[in-house]
Amino acid sequence: MQLIFLGPPGAGKGTVATKVAVENGIPHISTGDIFRYNINNKTELGLKVKSILDSGELVPDTLTIDLVRDRLSQEDCARGFILDGFPRTIAQAEALEAFARILAVLDFAIPDEQIVERLSGRRVHKASGRTYHVVHDPPKVPGKDDVTGEELIVRSDDQVDSIRKRLSVYHEQTAPLKAFYQDKGLLTAVDATPSPDSVYRSIQQILRKAQA
Ligand code: AP5
């Protein structure tokens, strides 16, 4: 099952992808998570992309494409994968066609106002990437990770200026991918505004149909 989760920042792609990946025994590949892992570990890649992520701009296509090509060549992707946050430009989508076959593209639809509310309330466990929301999905103990009890943080790009920048980058460079995949008959829209459980159930139905 080779899936792309498309949609604006904060639409809930990562939240649902985590569950769908576990349920289907396939890896959840988030380019944002890979970049953040490298930033946290101060690798060469991390040092190169840190200021780009903080600003809300996109990492250059060639670098991102090489990274995903390499990740998809690994053995755990043989039965399928969920790409979350890739592709994000037409150049990335065109490059992907040369090294992966895609079963379905799910387009998470949500208005911009709701996105700002979701991202400003997001809290993250830095080491694992586990994500919470202060209102919609709070941790058992405020400010602490449910599993380790460690402090939760606010992502450095979840400041209002960076959120606005990411939204404008999304509308300009990523939204055109909807038409790209619609033309290929791969796109299905998902209403991303209800609760995470409800979004998850809609996606289960879509995936059952896509596999039938
Ligand atoms: P990335 O990490 O991909 O960030 P993003 O697209 O901005 O997506 P988010 O992780 O912010 O949102 P999400 O949809 O996963 O939402 P989540 O589930 O967390 O990218 C970061 C940066 O990396 C980019 O800006 C760019 O610089 C770079 N980058 C990454 N990929 C790239 C690429 N391909 N090319 C170039 N550069 C790239 O949910 C958000 C919040 O809402 C959470 O608090 C959650 O608990 C809550 N929530 C989730 N679902 C619901 C719901 N249904 N109801 C209520 N609350 C909900």
Tab-separated table of N, CA and C in Angstrom, residues 9-10 13 30-33 35-36 39 49-59 88 115-116 118-124 153-167:
chain	number	residue	atom	x	y	z
A	9	PRO	N	0.093	22.366	6.372
A	9	PRO	CA	0.680	22.105	7.690
A	9	PRO	C	-0.425	22.088	8.743
A	10	GLY	N	-0.324	21.161	9.679
A	10	GLY	CA	-1.291	21.137	10.776
A	10	GLY	C	-2.626	20.523	10.427
A	13	LYS	N	-2.045	15.290	9.257
A	13	LYS	CA	-1.466	14.190	8.459
A	13	LYS	C	-0.642	13.249	9.348
A	30	SER	N	7.980	10.700	7.211
A	30	SER	CA	7.719	12.143	7.239
A	30	SER	C	9.034	12.861	6.964
A	31	THR	N	9.092	13.601	5.861
A	31	THR	CA	10.336	14.316	5.556
A	31	THR	C	10.622	15.351	6.652
A	32	GLY	N	9.568	15.956	7.188
A	32	GLY	CA	9.770	16.924	8.277
A	32	GLY	C	10.422	16.256	9.480
A	33	ASP	N	9.941	15.035	9.843
A	33	ASP	CA	10.540	14.307	10.984
A	33	ASP	C	12.002	13.980	10.698
A	35	PHE	N	14.100	15.632	8.775
A	35	PHE	CA	14.896	16.865	8.905
A	35	PHE	C	15.076	17.233	10.393
A	36	ARG	N	13.989	17.127	11.169
A	36	ARG	CA	14.091	17.499	12.598
A	36	ARG	C	15.030	16.558	13.351
A	39	ILE	N	18.406	17.764	12.641
A	39	ILE	CA	18.675	19.037	13.339
A	39	ILE	C	18.988	18.740	14.814
A	49	VAL	N	19.820	22.504	7.067
A	49	VAL	CA	18.391	22.809	6.876
A	49	VAL	C	17.734	23.538	8.050
A	50	LYS	N	18.435	23.703	9.165
A	50	LYS	CA	17.782	24.257	10.364
A	50	LYS	C	17.119	25.613	10.102
A	51	SER	N	17.880	26.544	9.509
A	51	SER	CA	17.320	27.884	9.319
A	51	SER	C	16.161	27.849	8.311
A	52	ILE	N	16.203	26.896	7.376
A	52	ILE	CA	15.115	26.797	6.382
A	52	ILE	C	13.830	26.370	7.088
A	53	LEU	N	13.922	25.336	7.950
A	53	LEU	CA	12.713	24.882	8.656
A	53	LEU	C	12.183	25.976	9.570
A	54	ASP	N	13.068	26.662	10.292
A	54	ASP	CA	12.618	27.713	11.214
A	54	ASP	C	11.863	28.816	10.472
A	55	SER	N	12.307	29.084	9.230
A	55	SER	CA	11.681	30.187	8.478
A	55	SER	C	10.354	29.765	7.840
A	56	GLY	N	10.128	28.444	7.699
A	56	GLY	CA	8.895	27.981	7.061
A	56	GLY	C	9.023	27.818	5.550
A	57	GLU	N	10.238	28.063	5.017
A	57	GLU	CA	10.462	27.841	3.579
A	57	GLU	C	10.674	26.351	3.327
A	58	LEU	N	10.769	25.959	2.039
A	58	LEU	CA	11.007	24.552	1.707
A	58	LEU	C	12.498	24.276	1.534
A	59	VAL	N	12.897	23.086	1.923
A	59	VAL	CA	14.262	22.606	1.679
A	59	VAL	C	14.395	22.394	0.153
A	88	ARG	N	6.076	17.922	-2.184
A	88	ARG	CA	5.539	19.228	-1.811
A	88	ARG	C	5.658	20.229	-2.950
A	115	ILE	N	-6.213	25.727	11.035
A	115	ILE	CA	-4.814	25.298	11.063
A	115	ILE	C	-4.015	26.089	12.094
A	116	VAL	N	-4.237	27.396	12.125
A	116	VAL	CA	-3.492	28.230	13.069
A	116	VAL	C	-3.811	27.766	14.499
A	118	ARG	N	-4.774	24.773	15.467
A	118	ARG	CA	-4.173	23.449	15.720
A	118	ARG	C	-2.671	23.563	15.983
A	119	LEU	N	-2.001	24.364	15.157
A	119	LEU	CA	-0.542	24.413	15.296
A	119	LEU	C	-0.107	25.192	16.529
A	120	SER	N	-0.873	26.219	16.894
A	120	SER	CA	-0.425	26.968	18.077
A	120	SER	C	-0.684	26.166	19.355
A	121	GLY	N	-1.562	25.141	19.295
A	121	GLY	CA	-1.792	24.314	20.483
A	121	GLY	C	-1.019	22.997	20.453
A	122	ARG	N	-0.202	22.812	19.414
A	122	ARG	CA	0.517	21.535	19.305
A	122	ARG	C	1.670	21.480	20.316
A	123	ARG	N	1.858	20.319	20.932
A	123	ARG	CA	3.004	20.067	21.813
A	123	ARG	C	3.636	18.755	21.359
A	124	VAL	N	4.965	18.685	21.413
A	124	VAL	CA	5.679	17.546	20.832
A	124	VAL	C	6.685	16.983	21.823
A	153	ILE	N	7.606	20.012	24.081
A	153	ILE	CA	8.072	21.316	23.591
A	153	ILE	C	7.116	21.863	22.514
A	154	VAL	N	7.282	23.144	22.216
A	154	VAL	CA	6.585	23.756	21.075
A	154	VAL	C	7.587	23.728	19.921
A	155	ARG	N	7.187	23.191	18.768
A	155	ARG	CA	8.103	23.147	17.617
A	155	ARG	C	8.529	24.561	17.237
A	156	SER	N	9.804	24.726	16.851
A	156	SER	CA	10.307	26.084	16.593
A	156	SER	C	9.595	26.733	15.405
A	157	ASP	N	8.986	25.914	14.514
A	157	ASP	CA	8.269	26.534	13.396
A	157	ASP	C	6.768	26.657	13.680
A	158	ASP	N	6.355	26.433	14.935
A	158	ASP	CA	4.947	26.626	15.286
A	158	ASP	C	4.696	28.004	15.897
A	159	GLN	N	5.545	28.983	15.572
A	159	GLN	CA	5.300	30.378	15.950
A	159	GLN	C	4.414	30.984	14.853
A	160	VAL	N	3.583	31.978	15.257
A	160	VAL	CA	2.575	32.468	14.307
A	160	VAL	C	3.173	32.925	12.970
A	161	ASP	N	4.309	33.639	12.992
A	161	ASP	CA	4.900	34.125	11.726
A	161	ASP	C	5.278	32.960	10.817
A	162	SER	N	5.875	31.932	11.413
A	162	SER	CA	6.308	30.781	10.627
A	162	SER	C	5.100	29.987	10.107
A	163	ILE	N	4.045	29.909	10.927
A	163	ILE	CA	2.822	29.202	10.481
A	163	ILE	C	2.255	29.906	9.243
A	164	ARG	N	2.180	31.255	9.311
A	164	ARG	CA	1.645	32.023	8.165
A	164	ARG	C	2.514	31.788	6.927
A	165	LYS	N	3.825	31.781	7.113
A	165	LYS	CA	4.738	31.566	5.984
A	165	LYS	C	4.507	30.170	5.390
A	166	ARG	N	4.402	29.152	6.268
A	166	ARG	CA	4.208	27.782	5.774
A	166	ARG	C	2.898	27.661	5.000
A	167	LEU	N	1.872	28.380	5.485
A	167	LEU	CA	0.591	28.323	4.773
A	167	LEU	C	0.713	28.961	3.391
